[in-house]
Amino acid sequence: MKKQDIPDIIVSRLPVYLRALVRVQALGRQNISSQELGEQVGISAAQIRKDLSQFGEFGKQGTGYAINFLIGKLREILQVEHAWDVVVVGMGDMGHALARYQGFHDRGFRVAMVFDNDPAKIGEHVGEFVIRDTQEIGQAIREAGIRVAMVCVPAAAAQAVTNQLVEAGVKAILNYAPISLSVPAGVKVQYLDPSIGLQRMTYYLD
Amino acid sequence: MKKQDIPDIIVSRLPVYLRALVRVQALGRQNISSQELGEQVGISAAQIRKDLSQFGEFGKQGTGYAINFLIGKLREILQVEHAWDVVVVGMGDMGHALARYQGFHDRGFRVAMVFDNDPAKIGEHVGEFVIRDTQEIGQAIREAGIRVAMVCVPAAAAQAVTNQLVEAGVKAILNYAPISLSVPAGVKVQYLDPSIGLQRMTYYLD
């Protein structure tokens, strides 16, 4: 089956399985049933088995999944066996938090450069990084061959920054700006707008 | 149709429509077609019409949707006509960023209290807030009748904090900790783990 033929909803669950497996592995466990994994992630065992079966035969009747093996397979499928260099654009509070975030470690990402367009911020340090001028984005990304970016600029600036990133070869954008981005085919965007996340839930409140 | 009968995938798109409509409204526009709204959010016009039709007859053949009216309806459906008080637990970089985030303004949320369990942080100021001891969560939330929380603590602490929140009456949790949370029926969780967002995209990279 070709990569693009797998429904995106299935792909979206694989990182959640991977995260849970790594936690269980850290407890020293060797195997896990789809039932137990399901309880960990709040997804049915049947759904997990169906999702994973799209990519191969990873489990055994009776013993379940070998955790190390399945972690390796999921990292391979998600292409996070090695760390992707990532740029962060926009050094407000959220950009700062991402530049210093410890949670990319071992999950396939490494912040490589950070940018802002504010002359007062350019040249300042954030953690181990020196903030670079957004005017340098194109050249810096092309030279480094970077494919992944996080956008934390205000909504009004987000599309222009996105255009710069895409022009320079970025193919995956994690967008914190509260706006839908327009990107060409072949470029992926994921949205992390906290108000959207909250509004999805207030719908259900009594 | 009852609230719970509407598929969650439809509910998940309503905040995206609302965000786009507010942006278009700010440009002084009165009406918008489903076609144009679709281009703004990257969703087909047919899908938008179908989604909105679950909640009523909001558009007119020919003139499309009256923007003010539809914004009001979506705010009513999502229950964000008034601001919900929200607590933030965990005053690391991400918690700080959320406590100071300007993007909740006019989207239905207001940070009301912030908590941490680190004695060195308790009593410190973050923006307009004084960081309170997580031991006070239960009483503070019950007294204020708060229903919505954001969790920004390390993964190892997230389930215990969640249990405290749920016990105190919280029904909607935006979780930044990189772990799946277990909550009783009737409590909603949305996840904003940046590594998960990135891994969903690296799958597709060549």
CSV table of C-alpha atoms in Angstrom, one decimal:
chain,number,residue,atom,x,y,z
A,1,MET,CA,0.0,0.0,0.0
A,2,LYS,CA,1.3,3.4,-0.9
A,3,LYS,CA,2.0,6.0,1.8
A,4,GLN,CA,-0.6,8.4,0.6
A,5,ASP,CA,-3.3,5.6,0.5
A,6,ILE,CA,-3.3,5.3,4.3
A,7,PRO,CA,-6.1,7.5,5.7
A,8,ASP,CA,-4.6,10.5,7.6
A,9,ILE,CA,-6.8,9.7,10.6
A,10,ILE,CA,-4.8,6.4,11.0
A,11,VAL,CA,-1.5,8.2,10.6
A,12,SER,CA,-2.6,10.7,13.3
A,13,ARG,CA,-3.0,7.9,15.8
A,14,LEU,CA,0.5,6.4,15.3
A,15,PRO,CA,2.4,9.1,17.2
A,16,VAL,CA,0.0,8.5,20.1
A,17,TYR,CA,0.7,4.8,20.1
A,18,LEU,CA,4.4,5.5,19.9
A,19,ARG,CA,4.3,7.9,22.9
A,20,ALA,CA,2.5,5.4,25.0
A,21,LEU,CA,4.8,2.5,24.1
A,22,VAL,CA,7.9,4.5,25.0
A,23,ARG,CA,6.4,5.2,28.4
A,24,VAL,CA,5.6,1.6,29.0
A,25,GLN,CA,9.0,0.6,27.8
A,26,ALA,CA,10.6,2.9,30.4
A,27,LEU,CA,8.8,0.8,33.0
A,28,GLY,CA,10.9,-2.1,31.9
A,29,ARG,CA,8.1,-3.9,30.1
A,30,GLN,CA,8.8,-6.3,27.1
A,31,ASN,CA,5.3,-6.9,25.7
A,32,ILE,CA,1.9,-5.3,25.6
A,33,SER,CA,-1.5,-6.4,24.4
A,34,SER,CA,-3.6,-4.2,22.1
A,35,GLN,CA,-6.1,-4.2,25.0
A,36,GLU,CA,-3.7,-2.6,27.4
A,37,LEU,CA,-2.3,-0.2,24.9
A,38,GLY,CA,-5.9,0.8,24.2
A,39,GLU,CA,-6.5,1.5,27.8
A,40,GLN,CA,-3.3,3.7,27.9
A,41,VAL,CA,-4.4,5.8,25.0
A,42,GLY,CA,-8.2,5.7,25.2
A,43,ILE,CA,-8.6,3.9,21.8
A,44,SER,CA,-10.2,0.5,21.4
A,45,ALA,CA,-8.0,-2.6,21.0
A,46,ALA,CA,-9.8,-3.4,17.8
A,47,GLN,CA,-9.0,0.0,16.3
A,48,ILE,CA,-5.3,-0.3,17.3
A,49,ARG,CA,-5.0,-3.7,15.7
A,50,LYS,CA,-6.7,-2.4,12.5
A,51,ASP,CA,-4.5,0.7,12.4
A,52,LEU,CA,-1.2,-1.2,12.8
A,53,SER,CA,-2.3,-3.9,10.4
A,54,GLN,CA,-2.2,-1.3,7.6
A,55,PHE,CA,1.6,-1.3,8.0
A,56,GLY,CA,2.4,-5.0,8.6
A,57,GLU,CA,2.1,-7.9,11.0
A,58,PHE,CA,3.5,-6.5,14.2
A,59,GLY,CA,1.7,-8.5,16.9
A,60,LYS,CA,1.3,-12.1,17.9
A,61,GLN,CA,-1.9,-13.8,19.1
A,62,GLY,CA,-1.4,-14.4,22.8
A,63,THR,CA,1.7,-12.4,23.6
A,64,GLY,CA,0.7,-9.1,21.9
A,65,TYR,CA,3.2,-6.7,20.7
A,66,ALA,CA,6.9,-6.8,21.4
A,67,ILE,CA,7.4,-3.2,22.7
A,68,ASN,CA,10.9,-2.6,21.4
A,69,PHE,CA,10.1,-4.0,18.0
A,70,LEU,CA,6.9,-2.0,17.6
A,71,ILE,CA,8.6,1.2,18.8
A,72,GLY,CA,11.2,0.7,16.1
A,73,LYS,CA,8.6,0.0,13.5
A,74,LEU,CA,6.6,3.1,14.4
A,75,ARG,CA,9.7,5.3,14.4
A,76,GLU,CA,10.5,3.9,10.9
A,77,ILE,CA,7.0,4.5,9.6
A,78,LEU,CA,6.8,8.0,11.0
A,79,GLN,CA,10.4,8.7,9.9
A,80,VAL,CA,11.6,9.8,13.3
A,81,GLU,CA,14.4,7.4,13.8
A,82,HIS,CA,16.8,10.3,13.3
A,83,ALA,CA,16.2,13.9,14.5
A,84,TRP,CA,14.8,16.4,12.0
A,85,ASP,CA,16.2,19.9,12.3
A,86,VAL,CA,13.4,22.4,12.9
A,87,VAL,CA,13.3,26.2,12.7
A,88,VAL,CA,11.1,28.3,15.0
A,89,VAL,CA,9.8,31.6,13.7
A,90,GLY,CA,8.5,34.2,16.1
A,91,MET,CA,10.2,34.6,19.5
A,92,GLY,CA,7.3,35.7,21.6
A,93,ASP,CA,6.4,33.7,24.7
A,94,MET,CA,5.3,30.7,22.7
A,95,GLY,CA,8.4,30.7,20.5
A,96,HIS,CA,10.6,31.0,23.5
A,97,ALA,CA,8.8,28.1,25.1
A,98,LEU,CA,9.3,25.9,22.0
A,99,ALA,CA,13.0,26.9,21.6
A,100,ARG,CA,13.6,25.7,25.2
A,101,TYR,CA,11.2,22.8,25.1
A,102,GLN,CA,12.8,19.6,26.3
A,103,GLY,CA,10.1,17.3,24.9
A,104,PHE,CA,11.5,17.1,21.4
A,105,HIS,CA,14.4,15.1,22.7
A,106,ASP,CA,14.2,11.5,21.6
A,107,ARG,CA,11.0,12.2,19.6
A,108,GLY,CA,12.7,13.0,16.3
A,109,PHE,CA,13.2,16.7,16.4
A,110,ARG,CA,15.9,19.2,17.2
A,111,VAL,CA,15.4,23.0,17.1
A,112,ALA,CA,18.2,24.2,14.9
A,113,MET,CA,17.5,28.0,14.4
A,114,VAL,CA,15.1,30.6,15.7
A,115,PHE,CA,14.0,33.8,14.0
A,116,ASP,CA,12.2,37.0,14.7
A,117,ASN,CA,11.7,40.2,12.8
A,118,ASP,CA,11.9,42.6,15.8
A,119,PRO,CA,15.3,44.5,15.7
A,120,ALA,CA,15.2,44.5,19.5
A,121,LYS,CA,15.1,40.7,19.6
A,122,ILE,CA,17.5,39.9,16.8
A,123,GLY,CA,20.9,38.9,18.2
A,124,GLU,CA,19.5,38.1,21.6
A,125,HIS,CA,19.9,34.7,23.2
A,126,VAL,CA,17.1,32.2,23.8
A,127,GLY,CA,18.5,29.1,25.6
A,128,GLU,CA,21.4,28.0,23.4
A,129,PHE,CA,20.2,30.0,20.3
A,130,VAL,CA,20.9,33.4,18.9
A,131,ILE,CA,17.7,35.0,17.4
A,132,ARG,CA,18.2,35.5,13.7
A,133,ASP,CA,16.5,38.0,11.4
A,134,THR,CA,13.5,36.6,9.5
A,135,GLN,CA,15.0,38.2,6.4
A,136,GLU,CA,17.6,35.4,6.6
A,137,ILE,CA,15.1,32.6,6.7
A,138,GLY,CA,15.2,31.7,3.0
A,139,GLN,CA,19.0,31.4,2.7
A,140,ALA,CA,19.5,29.8,6.1
A,141,ILE,CA,16.9,27.1,5.5
A,142,ARG,CA,18.1,26.3,2.0
A,143,GLU,CA,21.7,26.1,3.1
A,144,ALA,CA,20.8,23.8,6.0
A,145,GLY,CA,18.3,21.8,3.9
A,146,ILE,CA,15.6,22.2,6.7
A,147,ARG,CA,12.2,20.7,5.9
A,148,VAL,CA,10.3,21.3,9.2
A,149,ALA,CA,9.2,24.6,10.9
A,150,MET,CA,7.1,25.9,13.7
A,151,VAL,CA,5.3,29.2,13.2
A,152,CYS,CA,4.6,31.3,16.3
A,153,VAL,CA,4.2,34.8,14.8
A,154,PRO,CA,1.0,36.9,15.1
A,155,ALA,CA,-1.8,35.9,12.8
A,156,ALA,CA,-1.3,38.9,10.6
A,157,ALA,CA,2.3,37.8,9.8
A,158,ALA,CA,1.8,34.1,9.6
A,159,GLN,CA,0.9,33.7,5.9
A,160,ALA,CA,3.9,35.8,4.8
A,161,VAL,CA,6.3,33.8,7.0
A,162,THR,CA,4.7,30.6,5.7
A,163,ASN,CA,5.3,31.7,2.1
A,164,GLN,CA,9.0,32.3,2.9
A,165,LEU,CA,9.3,28.9,4.6
A,166,VAL,CA,7.6,27.1,1.7
A,167,GLU,CA,9.7,28.9,-0.9
A,168,ALA,CA,12.8,27.8,1.0
A,169,GLY,CA,11.8,24.2,0.9
A,170,VAL,CA,9.9,23.6,4.2
A,171,LYS,CA,7.3,20.8,3.8
A,172,ALA,CA,5.9,20.5,7.3
A,173,ILE,CA,4.7,23.4,9.4
A,174,LEU,CA,3.4,23.3,13.0
A,175,ASN,CA,1.3,26.5,13.2
A,176,TYR,CA,0.6,28.2,16.5
A,177,ALA,CA,-0.7,31.4,14.9
A,178,PRO,CA,-4.5,31.6,15.1
A,179,ILE,CA,-5.2,31.5,11.4
A,180,SER,CA,-5.6,28.9,8.6
A,181,LEU,CA,-2.6,28.9,6.3
A,182,SER,CA,-2.7,28.5,2.6
A,183,VAL,CA,0.1,26.1,1.3
A,184,PRO,CA,0.7,24.3,-2.0
A,185,ALA,CA,0.0,20.6,-2.4
A,186,GLY,CA,2.8,18.6,-0.8
A,187,VAL,CA,3.2,20.9,2.1
A,188,LYS,CA,1.6,19.7,5.4
A,189,VAL,CA,0.3,22.0,8.2
A,190,GLN,CA,-0.8,21.0,11.7
A,191,TYR,CA,-2.6,23.6,13.9
A,192,LEU,CA,-2.0,24.1,17.6
A,193,ASP,CA,-4.3,27.0,18.4
A,194,PRO,CA,-5.3,26.7,22.1
A,195,SER,CA,-8.6,28.6,21.7
A,196,ILE,CA,-9.6,26.1,19.0
A,197,GLY,CA,-8.8,23.2,21.3
A,198,LEU,CA,-10.9,24.8,24.1
A,199,GLN,CA,-13.9,25.7,21.9
A,200,ARG,CA,-14.1,22.1,20.7
A,201,MET,CA,-14.8,21.2,24.3
A,202,THR,CA,-17.0,24.0,25.5
A,203,TYR,CA,-19.5,22.8,22.9
A,204,TYR,CA,-20.1,19.8,25.2
A,205,LEU,CA,-20.3,21.6,28.6
A,206,ASP,CA,-23.7,21.7,30.2
B,1,MET,CA,-30.9,16.7,17.0
B,2,LYS,CA,-29.2,16.3,20.4
B,3,LYS,CA,-25.8,17.8,21.1
B,4,GLN,CA,-24.1,14.4,21.5
B,5,ASP,CA,-25.5,13.1,18.3
B,6,ILE,CA,-23.5,15.5,16.1
B,7,PRO,CA,-20.2,13.8,15.1
B,8,ASP,CA,-17.2,15.2,17.0
B,9,ILE,CA,-15.4,15.7,13.7
B,10,ILE,CA,-18.0,18.2,12.7
B,11,VAL,CA,-17.8,20.0,16.1
B,12,SER,CA,-14.0,20.2,15.6
B,13,ARG,CA,-14.4,22.2,12.4
B,14,LEU,CA,-16.8,24.8,13.9
B,15,PRO,CA,-14.1,26.8,15.8
B,16,VAL,CA,-12.1,26.9,12.5
B,17,TYR,CA,-15.0,28.4,10.7
B,18,LEU,CA,-15.6,30.9,13.5
B,19,ARG,CA,-12.0,32.0,13.5
B,20,ALA,CA,-12.0,32.6,9.8
B,21,LEU,CA,-15.3,34.4,9.9
B,22,VAL,CA,-14.1,36.8,12.6
B,23,ARG,CA,-11.0,37.6,10.4
B,24,VAL,CA,-13.2,38.3,7.4
B,25,GLN,CA,-15.6,40.4,9.5
B,26,ALA,CA,-12.6,42.5,10.6
B,27,LEU,CA,-12.1,43.5,7.0
B,28,GLY,CA,-15.6,45.0,7.0
B,29,ARG,CA,-17.3,42.3,5.0
B,30,GLN,CA,-21.0,41.6,5.4
B,31,ASN,CA,-21.5,38.3,3.6
B,32,ILE,CA,-19.4,35.3,2.5
B,33,SER,CA,-20.1,32.3,0.3
B,34,SER,CA,-19.4,28.8,1.5
B,35,GLN,CA,-17.0,28.7,-1.5
B,36,GLU,CA,-14.9,31.6,-0.2
B,37,LEU,CA,-15.1,30.4,3.4
B,38,GLY,CA,-13.9,27.1,2.2
B,39,GLU,CA,-10.9,28.7,0.5
B,40,GLN,CA,-10.0,30.5,3.7
B,41,VAL,CA,-10.0,27.3,5.8
B,42,GLY,CA,-9.0,24.7,3.3
B,43,ILE,CA,-12.2,22.7,3.5
B,44,SER,CA,-14.7,22.2,0.7
B,45,ALA,CA,-17.7,24.4,0.3
B,46,ALA,CA,-20.0,21.3,0.3
B,47,GLN,CA,-18.5,20.1,3.6
B,48,ILE,CA,-19.0,23.5,5.2
B,49,ARG,CA,-22.7,23.6,4.0
B,50,LYS,CA,-23.2,20.1,5.3
B,51,ASP,CA,-21.6,20.8,8.7
B,52,LEU,CA,-23.5,24.0,9.3
B,53,SER,CA,-26.8,22.5,8.2
B,54,GLN,CA,-26.6,20.1,11.2
B,55,PHE,CA,-27.3,23.2,13.4
B,56,GLY,CA,-29.9,25.1,11.3
B,57,GLU,CA,-30.5,27.1,8.1
B,58,PHE,CA,-27.8,29.8,8.3
B,59,GLY,CA,-27.2,30.6,4.6
B,60,LYS,CA,-29.1,31.9,1.7
B,61,GLN,CA,-28.8,30.7,-1.9
B,62,GLY,CA,-27.1,33.5,-3.8
B,63,THR,CA,-25.9,35.7,-1.0
B,64,GLY,CA,-24.3,33.1,1.1
B,65,TYR,CA,-23.9,33.6,4.9
B,66,ALA,CA,-24.4,36.9,6.7
B,67,ILE,CA,-21.1,37.0,8.6
B,68,ASN,CA,-22.4,38.7,11.8
B,69,PHE,CA,-25.3,36.3,12.1
B,70,LEU,CA,-23.2,33.2,11.5
B,71,ILE,CA,-20.5,34.4,14.0
B,72,GLY,CA,-23.3,34.8,16.6
B,73,LYS,CA,-24.7,31.4,15.9
B,74,LEU,CA,-21.4,29.6,16.1
B,75,ARG,CA,-20.5,31.4,19.3
B,76,GLU,CA,-23.9,30.2,20.7
B,77,ILE,CA,-23.4,26.6,19.5
B,78,LEU,CA,-19.8,26.5,20.9
B,79,GLN,CA,-20.9,28.3,24.1
B,80,VAL,CA,-18.3,31.0,23.8
B,81,GLU,CA,-20.6,34.0,23.9
B,82,HIS,CA,-19.2,34.7,27.4
B,83,ALA,CA,-15.7,34.0,28.7
B,84,TRP,CA,-15.0,30.8,30.6
B,85,ASP,CA,-12.6,31.2,33.5
B,86,VAL,CA,-9.7,28.8,32.9
B,87,VAL,CA,-6.9,27.6,35.2
B,88,VAL,CA,-3.4,26.9,34.1
B,89,VAL,CA,-1.5,24.3,36.0
B,90,GLY,CA,2.3,24.1,35.6
B,91,MET,CA,4.3,27.4,35.3
B,92,GLY,CA,7.2,26.2,33.2
B,93,ASP,CA,7.8,27.9,29.8
B,94,MET,CA,4.6,26.7,28.3
B,95,GLY,CA,2.5,27.6,31.3
B,96,HIS,CA,4.0,31.1,31.3
B,97,ALA,CA,3.3,31.5,27.7
B,98,LEU,CA,-0.4,30.5,28.2
B,99,ALA,CA,-0.8,32.7,31.2
B,100,ARG,CA,0.3,35.7,29.2
B,101,TYR,CA,-1.3,34.6,25.9
B,102,GLN,CA,-3.3,37.4,24.3
B,103,GLY,CA,-5.2,35.1,21.9
B,104,PHE,CA,-7.9,34.0,24.4
B,105,HIS,CA,-9.3,37.6,24.3
B,106,ASP,CA,-12.6,37.6,22.4
B,107,ARG,CA,-12.5,33.8,21.8
B,108,GLY,CA,-14.4,32.8,25.0
B,109,PHE,CA,-11.7,32.3,27.6
B,110,ARG,CA,-10.0,34.2,30.4
B,111,VAL,CA,-7.1,32.8,32.5
B,112,ALA,CA,-8.3,33.1,36.1
B,113,MET,CA,-5.7,31.4,38.2
B,114,VAL,CA,-2.3,29.7,37.7
B,115,PHE,CA,-0.7,27.0,39.8
B,116,ASP,CA,2.6,25.2,40.3
B,117,ASN,CA,4.0,22.8,42.9
B,118,ASP,CA,7.5,24.3,43.1
B,119,PRO,CA,8.0,26.3,46.3
B,120,ALA,CA,10.4,28.5,44.5
B,121,LYS,CA,7.6,29.5,42.0
B,122,ILE,CA,4.6,29.7,44.4
B,123,GLY,CA,4.0,33.4,45.2
B,124,GLU,CA,5.9,34.7,42.1
B,125,HIS,CA,4.1,36.8,39.6
B,126,VAL,CA,3.4,35.8,36.0
B,127,GLY,CA,1.8,38.7,34.1
B,128,GLU,CA,-1.1,39.7,36.2
B,129,PHE,CA,-1.2,36.5,38.2
B,130,VAL,CA,0.4,35.2,41.4
B,131,ILE,CA,1.3,31.6,41.2
B,132,ARG,CA,-0.6,29.5,43.7
B,133,ASP,CA,0.2,26.2,45.3
B,134,THR,CA,-1.2,23.2,43.4
B,135,GLN,CA,-2.4,21.9,46.8
B,136,GLU,CA,-5.0,24.7,46.6
B,137,ILE,CA,-6.4,23.6,43.2
B,138,GLY,CA,-9.4,21.7,44.6
B,139,GLN,CA,-10.7,24.3,46.9
B,140,ALA,CA,-9.9,27.2,44.5
B,141,ILE,CA,-11.7,25.6,41.6
B,142,ARG,CA,-14.7,24.5,43.5
B,143,GLU,CA,-15.1,28.0,45.1
B,144,ALA,CA,-14.9,29.7,41.7
B,145,GLY,CA,-16.9,27.1,39.9
B,146,ILE,CA,-14.3,26.7,37.2
B,147,ARG,CA,-14.9,24.0,34.5
B,148,VAL,CA,-12.0,24.5,32.1
B,149,ALA,CA,-8.2,23.9,32.7
B,150,MET,CA,-4.9,23.8,30.8
B,151,VAL,CA,-2.3,21.3,32.0
B,152,CYS,CA,1.3,22.1,31.4
B,153,VAL,CA,3.1,20.0,34.0
B,154,PRO,CA,5.6,17.3,33.2
B,155,ALA,CA,4.2,14.0,31.9
B,156,ALA,CA,5.0,12.2,35.2
B,157,ALA,CA,2.7,14.7,37.1
B,158,ALA,CA,-0.1,15.1,34.5
B,159,GLN,CA,-2.4,12.3,35.6
B,160,ALA,CA,-2.3,13.3,39.2
B,161,VAL,CA,-3.1,16.9,38.4
B,162,THR,CA,-5.8,15.8,36.1
B,163,ASN,CA,-7.4,13.7,38.9
B,164,GLN,CA,-7.3,16.8,41.1
B,165,LEU,CA,-9.0,18.9,38.4
B,166,VAL,CA,-11.7,16.4,37.7
B,167,GLU,CA,-12.4,15.9,41.3
B,168,ALA,CA,-12.9,19.6,41.7
B,169,GLY,CA,-15.4,19.8,38.8
B,170,VAL,CA,-13.3,20.5,35.7
B,171,LYS,CA,-15.0,19.1,32.6
B,172,ALA,CA,-12.6,20.3,29.8
B,173,ILE,CA,-8.8,19.9,29.8
B,174,LEU,CA,-6.4,21.2,27.3
B,175,ASN,CA,-3.4,19.0,27.8
B,176,TYR,CA,0.2,20.1,26.9
B,177,ALA,CA,1.8,17.2,28.8
B,178,PRO,CA,3.1,14.5,26.4
B,179,ILE,CA,0.9,11.7,27.8
B,180,SER,CA,-2.6,10.4,27.3
B,181,LEU,CA,-4.8,11.2,30.2
B,182,SER,CA,-7.4,8.9,31.7
B,183,VAL,CA,-10.7,10.8,32.6
B,184,PRO,CA,-14.2,9.7,33.5
B,185,ALA,CA,-17.1,9.9,31.0
B,186,GLY,CA,-18.3,13.4,30.6
B,187,VAL,CA,-14.8,15.0,30.9
B,188,LYS,CA,-13.2,16.1,27.6
B,189,VAL,CA,-9.5,16.3,26.9
B,190,GLN,CA,-7.8,17.9,23.9
B,191,TYR,CA,-4.1,17.3,23.3
B,192,LEU,CA,-1.6,19.8,22.1
B,193,ASP,CA,1.7,17.9,22.1
B,194,PRO,CA,4.0,19.5,19.6
B,195,SER,CA,6.0,16.3,18.9
B,196,ILE,CA,2.7,14.5,18.0
B,197,GLY,CA,1.9,17.3,15.6
B,198,LEU,CA,5.3,17.1,14.0
B,199,GLN,CA,5.3,13.3,13.8
B,200,ARG,CA,2.0,13.3,11.9
B,201,MET,CA,3.7,15.3,9.2
B,202,THR,CA,7.1,13.6,9.0
B,203,TYR,CA,5.3,10.5,7.9
B,204,TYR,CA,4.7,12.2,4.6
B,205,LEU,CA,8.1,13.6,4.0
B,206,ASP,CA,10.1,12.1,1.1
